[in-house]
Coordinates of C-alpha atoms in Angstrom, one line a residue:
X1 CA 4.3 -18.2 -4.6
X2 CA 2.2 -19.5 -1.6
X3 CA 2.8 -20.0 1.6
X4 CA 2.2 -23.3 3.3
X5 CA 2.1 -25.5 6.6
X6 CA 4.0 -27.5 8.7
X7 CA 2.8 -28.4 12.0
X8 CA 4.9 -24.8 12.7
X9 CA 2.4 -23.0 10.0
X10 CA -0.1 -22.5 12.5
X11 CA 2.1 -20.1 14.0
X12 CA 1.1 -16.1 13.6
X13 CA 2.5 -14.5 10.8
X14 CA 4.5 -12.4 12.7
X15 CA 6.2 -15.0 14.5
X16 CA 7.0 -14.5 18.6
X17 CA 10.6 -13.8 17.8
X18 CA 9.7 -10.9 15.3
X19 CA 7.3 -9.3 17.5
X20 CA 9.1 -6.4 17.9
X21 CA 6.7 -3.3 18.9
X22 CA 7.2 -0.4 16.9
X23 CA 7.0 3.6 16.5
X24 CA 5.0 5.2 14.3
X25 CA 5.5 5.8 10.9
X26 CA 6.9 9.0 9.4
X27 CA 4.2 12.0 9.1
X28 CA 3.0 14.2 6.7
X29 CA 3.7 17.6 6.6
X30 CA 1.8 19.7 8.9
X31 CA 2.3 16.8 11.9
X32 CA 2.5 17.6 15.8
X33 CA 5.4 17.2 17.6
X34 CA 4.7 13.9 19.0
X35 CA 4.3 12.6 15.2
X36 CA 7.7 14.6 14.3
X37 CA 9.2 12.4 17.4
X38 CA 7.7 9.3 16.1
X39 CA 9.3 9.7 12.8
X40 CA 12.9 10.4 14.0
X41 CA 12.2 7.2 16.0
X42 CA 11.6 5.6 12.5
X43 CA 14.2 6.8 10.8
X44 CA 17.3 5.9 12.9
X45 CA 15.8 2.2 12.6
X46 CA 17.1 2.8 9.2
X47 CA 19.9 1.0 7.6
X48 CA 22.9 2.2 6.3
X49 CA 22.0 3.5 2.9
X50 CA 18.5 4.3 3.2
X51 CA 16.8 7.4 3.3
X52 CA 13.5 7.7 4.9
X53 CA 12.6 10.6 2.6
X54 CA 13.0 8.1 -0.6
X55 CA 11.7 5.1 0.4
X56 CA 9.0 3.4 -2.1
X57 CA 5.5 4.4 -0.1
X58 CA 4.4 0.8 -1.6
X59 CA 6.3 -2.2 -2.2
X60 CA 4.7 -5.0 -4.7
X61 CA 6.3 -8.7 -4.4
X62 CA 6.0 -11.9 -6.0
X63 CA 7.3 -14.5 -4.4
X64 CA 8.4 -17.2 -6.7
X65 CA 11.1 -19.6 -5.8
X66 CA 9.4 -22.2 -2.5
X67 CA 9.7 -25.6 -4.4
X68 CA 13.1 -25.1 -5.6
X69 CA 13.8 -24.7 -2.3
X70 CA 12.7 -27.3 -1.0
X71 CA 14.0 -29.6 -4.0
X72 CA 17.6 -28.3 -3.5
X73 CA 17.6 -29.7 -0.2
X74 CA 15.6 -32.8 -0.7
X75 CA 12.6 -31.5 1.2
X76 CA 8.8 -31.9 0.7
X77 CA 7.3 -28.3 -1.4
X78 CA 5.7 -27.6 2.2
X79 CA 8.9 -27.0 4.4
X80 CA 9.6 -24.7 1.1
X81 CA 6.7 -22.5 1.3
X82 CA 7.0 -22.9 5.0
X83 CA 10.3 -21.1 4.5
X84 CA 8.6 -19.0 2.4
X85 CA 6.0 -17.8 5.2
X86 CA 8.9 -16.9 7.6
X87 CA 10.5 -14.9 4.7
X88 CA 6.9 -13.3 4.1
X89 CA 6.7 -12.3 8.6
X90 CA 10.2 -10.9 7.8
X91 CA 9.1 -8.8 5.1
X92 CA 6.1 -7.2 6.5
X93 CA 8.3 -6.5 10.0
X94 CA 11.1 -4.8 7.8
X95 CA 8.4 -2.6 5.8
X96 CA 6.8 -1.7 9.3
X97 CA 10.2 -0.9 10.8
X98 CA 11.6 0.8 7.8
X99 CA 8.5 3.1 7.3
X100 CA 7.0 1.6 4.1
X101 CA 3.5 2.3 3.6
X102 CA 2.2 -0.5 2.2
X103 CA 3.0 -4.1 1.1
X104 CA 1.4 -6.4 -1.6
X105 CA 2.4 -10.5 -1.6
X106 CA 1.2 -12.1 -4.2
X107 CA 0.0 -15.2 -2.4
X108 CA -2.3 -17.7 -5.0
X109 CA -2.5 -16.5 -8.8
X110 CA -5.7 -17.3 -10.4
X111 CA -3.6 -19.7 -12.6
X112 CA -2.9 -21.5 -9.6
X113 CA -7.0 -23.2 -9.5
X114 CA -5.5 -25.5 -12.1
X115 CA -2.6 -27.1 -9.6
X116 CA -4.0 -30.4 -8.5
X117 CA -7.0 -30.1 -5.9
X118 CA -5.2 -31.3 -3.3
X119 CA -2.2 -29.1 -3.1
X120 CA -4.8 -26.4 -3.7
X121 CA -7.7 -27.5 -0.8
X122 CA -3.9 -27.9 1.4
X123 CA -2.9 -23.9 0.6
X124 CA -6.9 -22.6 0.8
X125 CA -6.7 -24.1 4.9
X126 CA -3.5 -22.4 5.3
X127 CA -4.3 -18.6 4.2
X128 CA -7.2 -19.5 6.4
X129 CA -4.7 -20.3 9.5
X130 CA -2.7 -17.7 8.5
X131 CA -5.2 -15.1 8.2
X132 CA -7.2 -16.0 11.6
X133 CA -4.4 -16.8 13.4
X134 CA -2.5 -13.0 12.6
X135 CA -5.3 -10.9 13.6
X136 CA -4.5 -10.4 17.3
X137 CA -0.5 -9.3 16.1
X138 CA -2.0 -6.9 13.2
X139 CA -3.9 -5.2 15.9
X140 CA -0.6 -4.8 18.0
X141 CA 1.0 -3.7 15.3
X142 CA -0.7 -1.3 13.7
X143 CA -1.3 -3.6 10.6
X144 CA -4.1 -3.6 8.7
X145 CA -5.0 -6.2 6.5
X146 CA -6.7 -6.7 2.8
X147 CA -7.2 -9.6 0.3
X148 CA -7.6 -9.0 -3.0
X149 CA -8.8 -11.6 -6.1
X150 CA -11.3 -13.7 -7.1
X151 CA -13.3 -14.6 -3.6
X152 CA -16.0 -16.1 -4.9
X153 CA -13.5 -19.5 -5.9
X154 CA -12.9 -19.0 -1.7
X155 CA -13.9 -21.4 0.2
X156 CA -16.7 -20.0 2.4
X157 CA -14.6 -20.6 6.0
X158 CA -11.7 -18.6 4.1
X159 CA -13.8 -15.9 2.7
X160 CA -15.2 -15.6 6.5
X161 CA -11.5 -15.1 7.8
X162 CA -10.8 -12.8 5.1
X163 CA -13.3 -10.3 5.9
X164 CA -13.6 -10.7 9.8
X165 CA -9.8 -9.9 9.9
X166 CA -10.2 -6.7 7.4
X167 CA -12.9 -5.7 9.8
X168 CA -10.9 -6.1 12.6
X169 CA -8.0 -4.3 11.7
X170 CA -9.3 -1.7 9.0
X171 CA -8.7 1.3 11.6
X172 CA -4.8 0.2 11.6
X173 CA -2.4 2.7 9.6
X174 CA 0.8 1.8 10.1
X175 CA 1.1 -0.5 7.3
X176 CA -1.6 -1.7 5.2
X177 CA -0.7 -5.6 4.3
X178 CA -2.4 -6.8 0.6
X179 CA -2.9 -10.7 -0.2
X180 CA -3.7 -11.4 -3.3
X181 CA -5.2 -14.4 -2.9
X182 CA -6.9 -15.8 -6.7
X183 CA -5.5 -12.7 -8.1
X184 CA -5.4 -12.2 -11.8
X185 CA -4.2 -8.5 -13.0
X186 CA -5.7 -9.5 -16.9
X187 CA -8.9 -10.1 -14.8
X188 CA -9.0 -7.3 -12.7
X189 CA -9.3 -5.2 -15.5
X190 CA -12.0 -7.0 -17.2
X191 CA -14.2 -6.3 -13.9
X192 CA -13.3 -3.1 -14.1
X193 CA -14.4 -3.0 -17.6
X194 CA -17.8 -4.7 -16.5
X195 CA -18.7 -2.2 -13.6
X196 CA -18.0 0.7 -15.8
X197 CA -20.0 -0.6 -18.4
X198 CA -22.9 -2.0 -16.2
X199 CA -22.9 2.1 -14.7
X200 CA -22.9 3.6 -18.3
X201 CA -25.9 1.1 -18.8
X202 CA -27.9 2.5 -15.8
X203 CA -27.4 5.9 -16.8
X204 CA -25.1 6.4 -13.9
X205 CA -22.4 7.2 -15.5
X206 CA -21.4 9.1 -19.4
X207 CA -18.7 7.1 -21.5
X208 CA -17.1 10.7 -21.5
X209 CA -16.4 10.6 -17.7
X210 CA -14.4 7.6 -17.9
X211 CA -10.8 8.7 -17.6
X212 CA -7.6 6.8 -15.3
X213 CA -8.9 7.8 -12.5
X214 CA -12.1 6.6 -12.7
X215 CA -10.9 3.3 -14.1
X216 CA -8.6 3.2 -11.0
X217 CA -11.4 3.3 -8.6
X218 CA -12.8 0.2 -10.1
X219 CA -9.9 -1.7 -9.7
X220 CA -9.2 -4.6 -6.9
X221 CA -6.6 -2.2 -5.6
X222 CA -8.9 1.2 -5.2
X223 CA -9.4 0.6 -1.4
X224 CA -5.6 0.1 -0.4
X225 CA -5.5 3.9 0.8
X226 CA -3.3 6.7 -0.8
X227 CA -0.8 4.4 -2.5
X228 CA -2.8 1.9 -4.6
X229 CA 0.2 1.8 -7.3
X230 CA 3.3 0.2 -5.9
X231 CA 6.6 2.3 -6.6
X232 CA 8.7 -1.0 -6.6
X233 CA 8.0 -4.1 -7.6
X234 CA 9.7 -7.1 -6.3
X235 CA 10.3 -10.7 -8.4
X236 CA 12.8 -13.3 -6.3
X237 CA 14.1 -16.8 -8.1
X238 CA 15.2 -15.3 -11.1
X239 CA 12.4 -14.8 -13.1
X240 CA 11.9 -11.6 -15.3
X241 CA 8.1 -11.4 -15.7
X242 CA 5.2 -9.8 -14.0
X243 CA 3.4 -13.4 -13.9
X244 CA 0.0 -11.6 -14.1
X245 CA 0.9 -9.8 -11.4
X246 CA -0.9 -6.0 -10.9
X247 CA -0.6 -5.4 -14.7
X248 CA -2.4 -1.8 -14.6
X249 CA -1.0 -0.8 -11.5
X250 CA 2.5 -1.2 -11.9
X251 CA 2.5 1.1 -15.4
X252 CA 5.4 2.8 -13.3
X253 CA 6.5 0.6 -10.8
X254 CA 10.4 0.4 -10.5
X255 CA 11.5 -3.4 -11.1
X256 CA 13.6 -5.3 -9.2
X257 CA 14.6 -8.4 -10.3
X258 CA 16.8 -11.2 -8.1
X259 CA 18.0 -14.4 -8.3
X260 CA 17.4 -15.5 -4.4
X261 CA 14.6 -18.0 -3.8
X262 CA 11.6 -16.9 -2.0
X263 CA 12.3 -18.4 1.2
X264 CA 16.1 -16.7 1.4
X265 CA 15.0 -13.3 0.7
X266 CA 15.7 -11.4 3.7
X267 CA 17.1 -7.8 5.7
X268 CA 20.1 -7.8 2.7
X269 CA 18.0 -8.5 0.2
X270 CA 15.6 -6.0 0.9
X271 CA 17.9 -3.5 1.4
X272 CA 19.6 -4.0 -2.1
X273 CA 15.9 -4.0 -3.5
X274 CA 15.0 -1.1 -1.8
X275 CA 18.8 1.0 -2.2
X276 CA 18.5 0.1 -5.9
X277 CA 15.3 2.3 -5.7
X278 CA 16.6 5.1 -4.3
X279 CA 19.4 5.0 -7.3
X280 CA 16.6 5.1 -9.4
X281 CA 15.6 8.2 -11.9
X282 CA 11.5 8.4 -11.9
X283 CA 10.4 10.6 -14.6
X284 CA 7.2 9.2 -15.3
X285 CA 7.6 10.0 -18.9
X286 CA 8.6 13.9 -18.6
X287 CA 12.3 15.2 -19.6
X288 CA 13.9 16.9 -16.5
X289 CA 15.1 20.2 -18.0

């Protein structure tokens, strides 16, 4: 689900009372010592429960639930999705704390152009607040930012914002933040489709070199890093369905599935998303012997 505004939405999106400055995230093998430090740091921010050599290295989320929200307590949709951005700012400071390497909201579906044109111009100047107004933090932060989807139903000032803040921040590696803003997994697979074709056309490219990998790289997702798959995938309000939602990516995402709204997802419910992970048995289709 979308976020939204209130005259509070203009606020950054990690809000002044979460800007809590970080370590660095755990390294890879072969690290210095600093790095090694830095890690440890990480790790005792750790819950009970969790253990930093588990941890999904991308988390996917839809976030459904905003308008209930806001109807169970007899409030306009916009203090919903409101509540929704706060739970969102939570989110991406957990994953930053917890050592998460990436994070994927699902923001605006490409389904969504067909909500009525002004709900939909009110969201589009929102993600544009959001957006410009977050830069400064993700550069604190270590945060670097993408948006994925359909940019060419942008409006141009959004599309602008979009790609002046992955500029900014695309040096950033402590946690690499996805929007997928007009996002449609059906149609990011048809592109995909297309640009293979249109390099088989050119000669650029033998129908006999197209395997997953190459498809991958095709793929909205193929510039989010080393983790363009996310290892858990995250539906709140009680909905059991993807939604359109990164359809080739998660082949082998883990599923988590809970009945909190959108906008009360928080620490616990992370935590139970992310401990249920750890409890679970990845084969990726092999027999463990």
């Amino acid at each position: 689900m979308p976020l939204s505004h209130t005259p509070a939405a203009t606020c950054h999106l990690l809000s002044p009372s979460r800007r809590t400055h970080l370590p660095a995230l755990c390294p890879r093998a072969g690290a210095t010592p600093a790095a090694a430090t830095a890690a440890e740091a990480v790790a005792a921010l750790l819950p009970g429960g969790l253990r930093a050599e588990s941890l999904p290295r991308h988390v996917a989320v839809v976030m459904d639930g905003n308008a209930r929200w806001a109807r169970a307590r007899g409030l306009p949709a916009a203090a919903g999705h409101e509540a929704g951005r706060r739970a969102l700012e939570e989110t991406v400071r957990l994953s930053r704390a917890w050592g998460v390497r990436a994070l994927t909201a699902f923001a605006f579906s490409f389904e969504n152009w067909s909500r009525p044109k002004v709900e939909v111009d009110f969201l589009m100047g929102l993600f544009e607040r959001v957006i410009h107004d977050s830069v400064a933090e993700f550069l604190r932060e270590g945060i670097r930012l993408r948006v994925i989807g359909d940019s060419s139903r942008l409006p141009i000032s959004l599309q602008k914002a979009a790609r002046e803040a992955e500029e900014a921040t695309r040096n950033n590696s402590q946690l690499d933040l996805t929007l997928a803003i007009s996002y449609s997994g059906r149609r990011d697979i048809v592109q995909a489709c297309r640009k293979l074709a249109q390099k088989v056309d050119a000669k650029l490219l033998s129908p006999e070199d197209i395997d997953e990998s190459v498809f991958a790289m095709e793929l909205e997702t193929s510039l989010a890093g080393e983790v363009p798959c996310p290892d858990l995938l995250i539906r709140t309000s009680g909905e059991l369905r993807l939604s359109n939602f990164l359809l080739w990516q998660s082949a082998y995402s883990e599923l988590f599935f809970t009945d909190t709204l959108w906008p009360d997802f928080g620490e616990a419910d992370y935590l139970e998303a992310l401990v249920s992970f750890q409890s679970r048995d990845r084969r990726f289709g092999a027999r463990k012997l």
